[in-house]
XYZ file of C-alpha atoms in Angstrom:
315
model
C 105.930 246.525 50.596
C 105.166 250.577 51.840
C 107.413 253.179 53.633
C 106.819 254.823 57.205
C 106.214 253.855 60.949
C 104.268 251.093 60.096
C 106.604 249.334 57.484
C 109.549 250.259 59.825
C 107.869 248.535 62.705
C 106.711 245.395 60.732
C 110.343 244.687 59.493
C 111.371 245.105 63.010
C 109.249 242.023 64.090
C 109.944 240.296 61.164
C 113.620 240.569 62.001
C 112.981 239.439 65.343
C 111.195 236.344 64.423
C 113.892 235.469 61.999
C 116.412 235.526 64.442
C 114.756 233.621 66.707
C 113.575 230.783 64.518
C 117.276 230.774 63.306
C 118.553 230.248 66.479
C 116.496 226.741 66.852
C 118.218 225.364 63.525
C 115.349 225.179 61.354
C 115.700 224.519 57.889
C 114.808 227.184 55.239
C 111.463 226.036 54.287
C 110.293 225.108 57.533
C 111.614 228.653 58.785
C 109.643 230.299 56.047
C 106.558 228.241 57.152
C 106.472 229.531 60.578
C 107.468 233.053 59.373
C 104.290 232.796 57.217
C 102.050 231.999 60.326
C 103.426 234.833 62.242
C 102.792 237.285 59.641
C 99.234 236.064 58.900
C 98.187 236.091 62.501
C 99.615 239.474 62.986
C 97.578 240.765 60.196
C 94.453 239.235 61.619
C 95.353 241.015 64.967
C 96.021 244.387 63.637
C 93.707 247.292 62.607
C 94.794 249.896 60.246
C 92.559 252.892 60.799
C 94.574 255.538 59.094
C 93.601 255.849 55.581
C 97.624 256.287 54.525
C 98.621 253.154 56.850
C 99.836 250.134 54.493
C 100.057 246.919 56.570
C 103.686 246.140 56.013
C 103.460 242.561 56.246
C 101.356 242.615 52.989
C 103.662 241.816 50.406
C 106.715 241.159 52.514
C 109.289 239.014 50.988
C 112.184 236.876 52.722
C 114.964 234.911 51.371
C 116.634 232.645 53.643
C 119.846 230.907 53.216
C 122.114 228.426 55.406
C 125.518 227.473 54.311
C 127.507 224.433 55.547
C 131.261 225.140 55.413
C 131.992 221.460 56.251
C 130.154 220.182 53.233
C 130.381 223.131 51.390
C 126.152 223.096 50.432
C 124.049 225.862 50.702
C 120.278 225.286 51.501
C 117.836 228.112 50.461
C 114.166 228.950 50.147
C 112.545 231.962 49.248
C 109.103 233.457 49.731
C 108.280 236.018 46.925
C 111.775 237.237 47.004
C 114.160 237.794 44.210
C 116.642 234.772 43.805
C 120.215 235.382 44.246
C 123.216 235.516 41.968
C 126.273 233.006 42.171
C 129.421 234.190 40.905
C 132.136 230.983 40.832
C 135.667 231.730 41.017
C 136.317 231.771 37.803
C 134.281 234.998 37.214
C 131.410 233.131 35.681
C 127.804 233.977 37.436
C 124.301 232.815 37.188
C 121.008 233.548 38.957
C 120.431 230.762 41.353
C 117.196 228.723 39.994
C 114.799 228.566 43.369
C 111.195 228.173 43.364
C 109.509 231.429 43.869
C 106.911 230.631 46.932
C 104.340 233.081 47.490
C 105.146 236.386 49.311
C 105.058 236.075 53.202
C 101.407 236.556 54.523
C 99.448 235.781 51.329
C 98.787 232.198 50.559
C 99.905 230.162 53.609
C 101.227 227.804 50.653
C 104.409 225.401 51.250
C 107.755 226.721 50.741
C 110.471 224.723 48.990
C 114.086 224.578 49.788
C 117.121 223.572 47.287
C 120.368 222.489 48.404
C 123.070 223.726 46.245
C 126.728 222.724 46.080
C 128.950 225.982 45.913
C 132.736 225.735 44.997
C 135.112 227.198 47.779
C 135.858 230.904 47.142
C 132.269 231.692 45.209
C 130.464 234.896 45.938
C 126.770 234.648 46.787
C 124.990 238.233 46.298
C 121.600 238.411 47.926
C 119.692 241.869 46.944
C 116.545 243.846 47.092
C 114.911 244.590 43.968
C 115.655 248.233 44.103
C 118.740 247.329 43.057
C 117.569 245.951 39.337
C 114.777 248.052 38.771
C 115.181 251.533 37.460
C 112.428 253.954 36.546
C 113.415 253.419 32.750
C 115.344 250.306 32.556
C 114.606 246.696 31.610
C 114.798 244.511 34.471
C 116.383 241.446 32.278
C 119.052 244.108 31.591
C 119.557 245.606 34.623
C 120.054 241.856 36.221
C 122.638 240.931 33.407
C 124.572 244.244 34.360
C 124.534 243.192 38.105
C 126.168 239.797 36.944
C 128.603 241.492 35.036
C 129.101 243.851 37.666
C 129.863 241.419 40.411
C 132.211 239.326 37.713
C 134.785 242.001 38.316
C 137.603 241.465 40.210
C 137.798 243.643 43.761
C 140.182 243.902 46.854
C 137.551 242.747 49.211
C 133.944 242.256 49.457
C 133.503 245.972 50.836
C 135.354 247.115 47.740
C 133.117 245.041 45.395
C 129.907 246.193 46.949
C 130.891 249.745 46.190
C 132.004 249.059 42.863
C 128.690 247.100 41.872
C 126.524 250.077 43.465
C 128.354 252.523 41.257
C 128.312 250.594 38.241
C 124.589 249.453 38.628
C 122.889 252.466 40.324
C 123.346 254.930 37.143
C 119.747 256.165 37.556
C 117.755 257.321 40.003
C 116.004 254.279 41.888
C 112.189 254.381 42.936
C 112.940 252.030 45.969
C 115.595 251.207 48.333
C 118.673 249.610 47.398
C 120.304 246.674 49.809
C 123.163 244.566 48.593
C 124.548 241.559 50.794
C 127.716 239.778 49.697
C 129.106 236.338 51.042
C 132.297 234.539 49.961
C 132.286 230.912 50.814
C 135.016 229.004 52.754
C 134.815 225.517 53.342
C 136.731 223.862 55.915
C 139.594 221.638 55.352
C 139.939 218.040 56.715
C 142.225 218.789 59.104
C 139.456 220.935 60.811
C 136.919 218.128 61.214
C 136.990 215.359 63.032
C 134.124 212.517 62.827
C 133.546 208.720 64.389
C 130.823 206.179 64.694
C 129.530 205.467 67.848
C 128.615 201.486 68.663
C 125.328 201.645 70.787
C 127.195 200.471 73.943
C 127.719 202.502 77.073
C 131.209 200.897 77.080
C 132.145 203.094 74.052
C 132.052 206.562 75.930
C 135.247 206.277 77.610
C 136.891 204.954 74.622
C 135.509 208.182 72.378
C 136.147 210.578 75.416
C 139.668 209.587 75.108
C 140.239 209.990 71.309
C 138.159 213.381 71.403
C 141.044 214.411 74.135
C 143.816 213.422 71.749
C 142.402 214.958 68.878
C 141.839 218.520 71.022
C 145.869 217.772 71.584
C 146.540 217.368 68.123
C 144.515 220.590 67.423
C 146.381 222.284 70.622
C 143.300 223.171 72.213
C 144.254 221.411 75.580
C 142.437 224.515 77.232
C 139.082 223.380 75.702
C 139.208 219.955 76.791
C 137.406 219.995 80.184
C 133.922 221.348 78.669
C 134.471 219.199 75.492
C 134.925 216.002 77.079
C 132.113 216.940 79.370
C 129.776 217.629 76.380
C 130.914 214.500 74.524
C 130.434 212.062 77.374
C 126.858 213.614 78.094
C 125.630 213.799 74.305
C 126.976 210.410 73.369
C 125.352 208.787 76.380
C 122.277 210.742 75.937
C 122.398 209.469 72.410
C 122.799 205.627 73.366
C 120.279 205.673 76.076
C 117.594 207.222 74.585
C 118.406 207.613 70.567
C 118.546 205.186 67.500
C 121.434 204.064 65.407
C 123.424 204.871 63.720
C 125.319 207.407 66.286
C 128.063 209.964 65.106
C 129.965 212.137 66.733
C 131.360 215.150 64.963
C 134.127 217.795 66.286
C 134.163 221.057 64.033
C 137.300 223.381 64.512
C 136.761 226.695 63.455
C 136.507 230.119 65.247
C 134.697 228.066 67.941
C 134.712 224.171 68.822
C 131.482 222.683 67.838
C 130.775 219.097 69.096
C 127.577 217.537 67.439
C 125.970 214.159 68.271
C 123.818 212.870 65.697
C 121.485 209.759 65.701
C 118.433 207.892 63.802
C 115.792 209.155 66.323
C 113.580 212.044 66.056
C 112.859 212.350 69.956
C 113.427 215.733 71.335
C 115.802 216.510 74.492
C 114.254 218.545 77.169
C 116.458 220.584 79.518
C 115.353 220.143 83.079
C 116.441 221.047 86.413
C 117.121 217.970 88.441
C 116.037 217.701 91.955
C 118.464 217.314 94.728
C 118.108 213.649 95.278
C 117.636 212.977 91.535
C 120.180 210.359 90.129
C 120.188 211.883 86.345
C 118.690 214.560 84.407
C 121.461 217.008 84.795
C 123.612 216.453 81.310
C 121.988 219.184 79.221
C 121.480 221.264 82.176
C 125.597 221.364 82.674
C 125.859 221.726 78.859
C 123.919 224.931 78.632
C 125.766 226.246 81.588
C 129.242 225.657 80.251
C 128.751 225.771 76.325
C 128.560 229.207 74.673
C 125.136 227.701 73.249
C 123.569 224.602 72.089
C 120.659 223.338 70.430
C 119.110 220.698 68.065
C 118.416 220.318 64.533
C 116.363 217.702 62.708
C 116.719 215.889 59.433
C 114.901 213.512 57.219
C 116.954 210.712 59.231
C 116.824 211.668 62.822
C 118.571 214.397 64.638
C 121.667 216.209 65.914
C 122.180 217.676 69.332
C 125.387 220.163 69.414
C 127.432 222.513 71.620
C 129.656 225.010 70.960
C 132.740 226.816 72.774
C 134.035 229.841 71.955
C 138.018 229.331 71.583
C 139.087 232.893 71.828
C 137.641 233.048 75.274
C 140.084 230.080 76.498
C 143.077 230.896 73.820
C 145.223 233.595 73.965
């Protein structure tokens, strides 16, 4: 809500907070809960003396979505924001049914996430209310116009954005307009490898060899050293400190992702081992060699993953 320096500064803080929370792989509903706490505490600390100063946090809305290209599912949650429009490959479109949730910083109520199976090649449209709210138009009619415009064929998403804005924004708008389009692309079975890991330290060597063989089949021998180290350390960590079931997954796309899941929610800690310590260096080595690493949690345990950027290794 609002315009000017206060609202702009607020958006900058919220964007930074969202990026920070997203980096630790929180689920959409949990991320919005933390973001709501940040906004609430910021409101309590700020003092707006100017008569025309509007606290930008009051009424701030957010729609957060995470798409999984392996399973083809998208998890979404919203805090007072308009629900997105989903356009299927056949051209049919609909507004995604999401629980509304209160705007950020108002009620501190829990948010609810929805998992949606999205067909490959669909288009997900996220937008601000300025796109479907004109001075004299009807909201439902404007939303229907948006759905029809999104269903029109276009050579690219950029071209579709241009045509949608030209078709929908025919009257002067009273608010800012933002439109974000994303086309879903599910990874093929050949881009994912999955293993069940026995809870036995002897299995680490066998799993490591199978990973090297799979990387050779993918023609990714240059990435084998770091991947083999990550697999060895993460699988050993899961066997030693985690719980069954333990699974290893490799994902090959623009980067190579190694993920190890287990049934324990115990959080791993990165520490710097002392000179004569016999252990404690595994996660530190992964953090140094991988592009990034992190942990995400689920209802059944946790997943620790490490990512390698392939274009840095392979011409």
